[in-house]
Amino acid sequence: MIFNTYTQLLTSSSPSNWFMNTIAFWTLLLLGSMCIGGFFMMRKFLKVLPKADGKSKLDWQNHWVETSRHLWTDEAKAFLDQLVEPVPGPFRDIAKHSIAAEIGKIAVEDHATEVSRDHCIKGYIIATPKRDNKFLVKFLEKNKIDYTPYRHLMK
């Protein structure tokens, strides 16, 4: 009886269900991974494309970071590090660069002598998506920093 069952399994011409399910699972996993990777690659590609003025979004970010480099104090850099702390590690440097570019743009346009906390908070709000404002509010409340002057930027 048992020998007959094994013989039937070994001689069947179709693959077993567990094998087909494993193949289907890995196919879906790989396709999903490629779609997610493609999404992030496309976003990066779109940032590199030149705008109407001939410069890309990344070119402008680099411009504002370089233009405002002399305005950054150690205190402002430390404050920016604290602001981007909730960002996951692999994305933190990229987020920090784009936020620093916005902060630098605000400081240069204000003709400031140095980057202040005010510039950092405004730049963070403008440079990040609205969904990230809850992290900023939580951080500001934890450090007892009044954020009422910035509420109009969060809406």
PDB file of C-alpha atoms in Angstrom:
ATOM      1  CA  MET A   1       0.000   0.000   0.000  1.00  0.00           C
ATOM      2  CA  ILE A   2       2.733   2.525   1.009  1.00  0.00           C
ATOM      3  CA  PHE A   3       4.987   1.373  -1.829  1.00  0.00           C
ATOM      4  CA  ASN A   4       2.149   1.916  -4.260  1.00  0.00           C
ATOM      5  CA  THR A   5       1.629   5.541  -3.020  1.00  0.00           C
ATOM      6  CA  TYR A   6       5.333   6.445  -3.382  1.00  0.00           C
ATOM      7  CA  THR A   7       5.479   4.903  -6.812  1.00  0.00           C
ATOM      8  CA  GLN A   8       2.476   6.940  -7.851  1.00  0.00           C
ATOM      9  CA  LEU A   9       4.104  10.163  -6.545  1.00  0.00           C
ATOM     10  CA  LEU A  10       7.380   9.481  -8.306  1.00  0.00           C
ATOM     11  CA  THR A  11       5.787   8.630 -11.603  1.00  0.00           C
ATOM     12  CA  SER A  12       3.271  11.480 -11.762  1.00  0.00           C
ATOM     13  CA  SER A  13       3.947  13.910 -14.609  1.00  0.00           C
ATOM     14  CA  SER A  14       2.802  17.135 -12.871  1.00  0.00           C
ATOM     15  CA  PRO A  15       4.814  18.961 -10.201  1.00  0.00           C
ATOM     16  CA  SER A  16       3.508  18.940  -6.664  1.00  0.00           C
ATOM     17  CA  ASN A  17       1.398  21.764  -5.238  1.00  0.00           C
ATOM     18  CA  TRP A  18       4.029  22.924  -2.726  1.00  0.00           C
ATOM     19  CA  PHE A  19       6.590  23.334  -5.521  1.00  0.00           C
ATOM     20  CA  MET A  20       4.202  25.364  -7.679  1.00  0.00           C
ATOM     21  CA  ASN A  21       3.195  27.495  -4.688  1.00  0.00           C
ATOM     22  CA  THR A  22       6.861  28.155  -3.893  1.00  0.00           C
ATOM     23  CA  ILE A  23       7.522  29.236  -7.482  1.00  0.00           C
ATOM     24  CA  ALA A  24       4.460  31.520  -7.424  1.00  0.00           C
ATOM     25  CA  PHE A  25       5.526  33.055  -4.096  1.00  0.00           C
ATOM     26  CA  TRP A  26       9.069  33.827  -5.290  1.00  0.00           C
ATOM     27  CA  THR A  27       7.745  35.209  -8.575  1.00  0.00           C
ATOM     28  CA  LEU A  28       5.456  37.624  -6.742  1.00  0.00           C
ATOM     29  CA  LEU A  29       8.200  38.560  -4.284  1.00  0.00           C
ATOM     30  CA  LEU A  30      10.697  39.336  -7.041  1.00  0.00           C
ATOM     31  CA  LEU A  31       8.159  41.281  -9.107  1.00  0.00           C
ATOM     32  CA  GLY A  32       7.167  43.309  -6.050  1.00  0.00           C
ATOM     33  CA  SER A  33      10.799  44.069  -5.225  1.00  0.00           C
ATOM     34  CA  MET A  34      11.495  45.161  -8.796  1.00  0.00           C
ATOM     35  CA  CYS A  35       8.431  47.441  -8.783  1.00  0.00           C
ATOM     36  CA  ILE A  36       9.470  49.093  -5.526  1.00  0.00           C
ATOM     37  CA  GLY A  37      13.053  49.544  -6.735  1.00  0.00           C
ATOM     38  CA  GLY A  38      11.823  50.903 -10.063  1.00  0.00           C
ATOM     39  CA  PHE A  39       9.632  53.431  -8.274  1.00  0.00           C
ATOM     40  CA  PHE A  40      12.585  54.830  -6.309  1.00  0.00           C
ATOM     41  CA  MET A  41      14.828  54.803  -9.384  1.00  0.00           C
ATOM     42  CA  MET A  42      12.201  56.742 -11.348  1.00  0.00           C
ATOM     43  CA  ARG A  43      11.899  59.321  -8.567  1.00  0.00           C
ATOM     44  CA  LYS A  44      15.675  59.808  -8.583  1.00  0.00           C
ATOM     45  CA  PHE A  45      15.675  60.033 -12.389  1.00  0.00           C
ATOM     46  CA  LEU A  46      12.992  62.736 -12.340  1.00  0.00           C
ATOM     47  CA  LYS A  47      15.035  64.780  -9.847  1.00  0.00           C
ATOM     48  CA  VAL A  48      18.002  64.746 -12.218  1.00  0.00           C
ATOM     49  CA  LEU A  49      16.044  65.977 -15.258  1.00  0.00           C
ATOM     50  CA  PRO A  50      16.641  69.675 -15.996  1.00  0.00           C
ATOM     51  CA  LYS A  51      13.792  72.110 -15.386  1.00  0.00           C
ATOM     52  CA  ALA A  52      12.902  75.104 -17.574  1.00  0.00           C
ATOM     53  CA  ASP A  53      15.827  77.096 -16.156  1.00  0.00           C
ATOM     54  CA  GLY A  54      18.323  74.403 -17.185  1.00  0.00           C
ATOM     55  CA  LYS A  55      19.077  73.150 -13.685  1.00  0.00           C
ATOM     56  CA  SER A  56      17.662  70.041 -12.068  1.00  0.00           C
ATOM     57  CA  LYS A  57      16.217  69.814  -8.573  1.00  0.00           C
ATOM     58  CA  LEU A  58      19.484  68.209  -7.388  1.00  0.00           C
ATOM     59  CA  ASP A  59      21.516  71.012  -8.994  1.00  0.00           C
ATOM     60  CA  TRP A  60      19.482  73.583  -7.072  1.00  0.00           C
ATOM     61  CA  GLN A  61      19.881  71.646  -3.838  1.00  0.00           C
ATOM     62  CA  ASN A  62      23.657  71.528  -4.312  1.00  0.00           C
ATOM     63  CA  HIS A  63      23.675  75.238  -5.167  1.00  0.00           C
ATOM     64  CA  TRP A  64      21.834  76.245  -1.981  1.00  0.00           C
ATOM     65  CA  VAL A  65      23.951  73.962   0.206  1.00  0.00           C
ATOM     66  CA  GLU A  66      27.183  75.405  -1.212  1.00  0.00           C
ATOM     67  CA  THR A  67      25.923  79.000  -1.103  1.00  0.00           C
ATOM     68  CA  SER A  68      24.916  78.719   2.543  1.00  0.00           C
ATOM     69  CA  ARG A  69      27.807  76.567   3.777  1.00  0.00           C
ATOM     70  CA  HIS A  70      29.505  79.501   5.549  1.00  0.00           C
ATOM     71  CA  LEU A  71      26.275  80.351   7.417  1.00  0.00           C
ATOM     72  CA  TRP A  72      26.035  77.032   9.251  1.00  0.00           C
ATOM     73  CA  THR A  73      27.135  77.000  12.884  1.00  0.00           C
ATOM     74  CA  ASP A  74      27.832  73.896  14.938  1.00  0.00           C
ATOM     75  CA  GLU A  75      24.610  74.528  16.862  1.00  0.00           C
ATOM     76  CA  ALA A  76      22.548  74.691  13.644  1.00  0.00           C
ATOM     77  CA  LYS A  77      24.159  71.482  12.352  1.00  0.00           C
ATOM     78  CA  ALA A  78      23.416  69.701  15.615  1.00  0.00           C
ATOM     79  CA  PHE A  79      19.813  70.934  15.519  1.00  0.00           C
ATOM     80  CA  LEU A  80      19.428  69.647  11.949  1.00  0.00           C
ATOM     81  CA  ASP A  81      20.841  66.276  13.036  1.00  0.00           C
ATOM     82  CA  GLN A  82      18.200  66.121  15.771  1.00  0.00           C
ATOM     83  CA  LEU A  83      15.443  67.030  13.308  1.00  0.00           C
ATOM     84  CA  VAL A  84      16.325  64.240  10.857  1.00  0.00           C
ATOM     85  CA  GLU A  85      16.835  61.621  13.564  1.00  0.00           C
ATOM     86  CA  PRO A  86      13.403  59.954  12.955  1.00  0.00           C
ATOM     87  CA  VAL A  87      14.289  59.351   9.292  1.00  0.00           C
ATOM     88  CA  PRO A  88      15.401  55.732   8.665  1.00  0.00           C
ATOM     89  CA  GLY A  89      19.187  55.366   8.410  1.00  0.00           C
ATOM     90  CA  PRO A  90      19.499  54.541   4.692  1.00  0.00           C
ATOM     91  CA  PHE A  91      17.530  57.674   3.744  1.00  0.00           C
ATOM     92  CA  ARG A  92      18.842  60.051   6.415  1.00  0.00           C
ATOM     93  CA  ASP A  93      21.734  61.546   4.415  1.00  0.00           C
ATOM     94  CA  ILE A  94      19.529  62.262   1.401  1.00  0.00           C
ATOM     95  CA  ALA A  95      16.803  63.779   3.587  1.00  0.00           C
ATOM     96  CA  LYS A  96      19.360  65.842   5.495  1.00  0.00           C
ATOM     97  CA  HIS A  97      20.814  67.214   2.249  1.00  0.00           C
ATOM     98  CA  SER A  98      17.444  68.242   0.809  1.00  0.00           C
ATOM     99  CA  ILE A  99      16.335  69.812   4.105  1.00  0.00           C
ATOM    100  CA  ALA A 100      19.692  71.609   4.470  1.00  0.00           C
ATOM    101  CA  ALA A 101      19.263  72.997   0.941  1.00  0.00           C
ATOM    102  CA  GLU A 102      15.866  74.462   1.827  1.00  0.00           C
ATOM    103  CA  ILE A 103      17.189  75.865   5.108  1.00  0.00           C
ATOM    104  CA  GLY A 104      20.155  77.394   3.271  1.00  0.00           C
ATOM    105  CA  LYS A 105      17.857  78.934   0.670  1.00  0.00           C
ATOM    106  CA  ILE A 106      15.734  80.540   3.392  1.00  0.00           C
ATOM    107  CA  ALA A 107      18.803  81.843   5.262  1.00  0.00           C
ATOM    108  CA  VAL A 108      20.418  83.298   2.111  1.00  0.00           C
ATOM    109  CA  GLU A 109      17.181  84.939   0.989  1.00  0.00           C
ATOM    110  CA  ASP A 110      16.771  86.463   4.484  1.00  0.00           C
ATOM    111  CA  HIS A 111      20.331  87.862   4.206  1.00  0.00           C
ATOM    112  CA  ALA A 112      21.105  86.202   7.549  1.00  0.00           C
ATOM    113  CA  THR A 113      24.574  86.152   9.065  1.00  0.00           C
ATOM    114  CA  GLU A 114      24.067  82.570  10.281  1.00  0.00           C
ATOM    115  CA  VAL A 115      21.500  79.780  10.153  1.00  0.00           C
ATOM    116  CA  SER A 116      19.206  79.991  13.170  1.00  0.00           C
ATOM    117  CA  ARG A 117      16.699  77.592  14.720  1.00  0.00           C
ATOM    118  CA  ASP A 118      13.981  79.628  13.041  1.00  0.00           C
ATOM    119  CA  HIS A 119      15.501  78.921   9.623  1.00  0.00           C
ATOM    120  CA  CYS A 120      15.880  75.236  10.492  1.00  0.00           C
ATOM    121  CA  ILE A 121      12.261  74.829  11.545  1.00  0.00           C
ATOM    122  CA  LYS A 122      10.909  76.736   8.526  1.00  0.00           C
ATOM    123  CA  GLY A 123      13.157  74.800   6.149  1.00  0.00           C
ATOM    124  CA  TYR A 124      12.189  71.466   7.676  1.00  0.00           C
ATOM    125  CA  ILE A 125       8.473  72.234   7.318  1.00  0.00           C
ATOM    126  CA  ILE A 126       8.824  73.370   3.696  1.00  0.00           C
ATOM    127  CA  ALA A 127      11.195  70.583   2.609  1.00  0.00           C
ATOM    128  CA  THR A 128       9.307  67.643   4.118  1.00  0.00           C
ATOM    129  CA  PRO A 129       5.910  66.189   3.245  1.00  0.00           C
ATOM    130  CA  LYS A 130       2.978  67.277   5.389  1.00  0.00           C
ATOM    131  CA  ARG A 131       2.715  63.791   6.923  1.00  0.00           C
ATOM    132  CA  ASP A 132       6.123  64.318   8.589  1.00  0.00           C
ATOM    133  CA  ASN A 133       4.951  67.395  10.487  1.00  0.00           C
ATOM    134  CA  LYS A 134       3.735  65.207  13.356  1.00  0.00           C
ATOM    135  CA  PHE A 135       7.355  64.160  14.034  1.00  0.00           C
ATOM    136  CA  LEU A 136       8.411  67.803  14.074  1.00  0.00           C
ATOM    137  CA  VAL A 137       5.576  68.800  16.423  1.00  0.00           C
ATOM    138  CA  LYS A 138       6.430  65.917  18.750  1.00  0.00           C
ATOM    139  CA  PHE A 139      10.120  66.922  18.710  1.00  0.00           C
ATOM    140  CA  LEU A 140       9.359  70.600  19.346  1.00  0.00           C
ATOM    141  CA  GLU A 141       6.973  69.806  22.195  1.00  0.00           C
ATOM    142  CA  LYS A 142       9.505  67.439  23.753  1.00  0.00           C
ATOM    143  CA  ASN A 143      12.176  70.159  23.660  1.00  0.00           C
ATOM    144  CA  LYS A 144       9.715  72.859  24.783  1.00  0.00           C
ATOM    145  CA  ILE A 145      10.110  74.959  21.632  1.00  0.00           C
ATOM    146  CA  ASP A 146       7.153  77.175  20.717  1.00  0.00           C
ATOM    147  CA  TYR A 147       5.974  76.322  17.210  1.00  0.00           C
ATOM    148  CA  THR A 148       2.931  78.610  16.953  1.00  0.00           C
ATOM    149  CA  PRO A 149       4.691  80.995  14.497  1.00  0.00           C
ATOM    150  CA  TYR A 150       5.057  78.063  12.078  1.00  0.00           C
ATOM    151  CA  ARG A 151       1.519  76.651  12.188  1.00  0.00           C
ATOM    152  CA  HIS A 152       0.549  78.465   8.982  1.00  0.00           C
ATOM    153  CA  LEU A 153       3.315  76.557   7.148  1.00  0.00           C
ATOM    154  CA  MET A 154       2.025  73.198   8.400  1.00  0.00           C
ATOM    155  CA  LYS A 155      -1.410  73.533   6.796  1.00  0.00           C
TER     156      LYS A 155
END
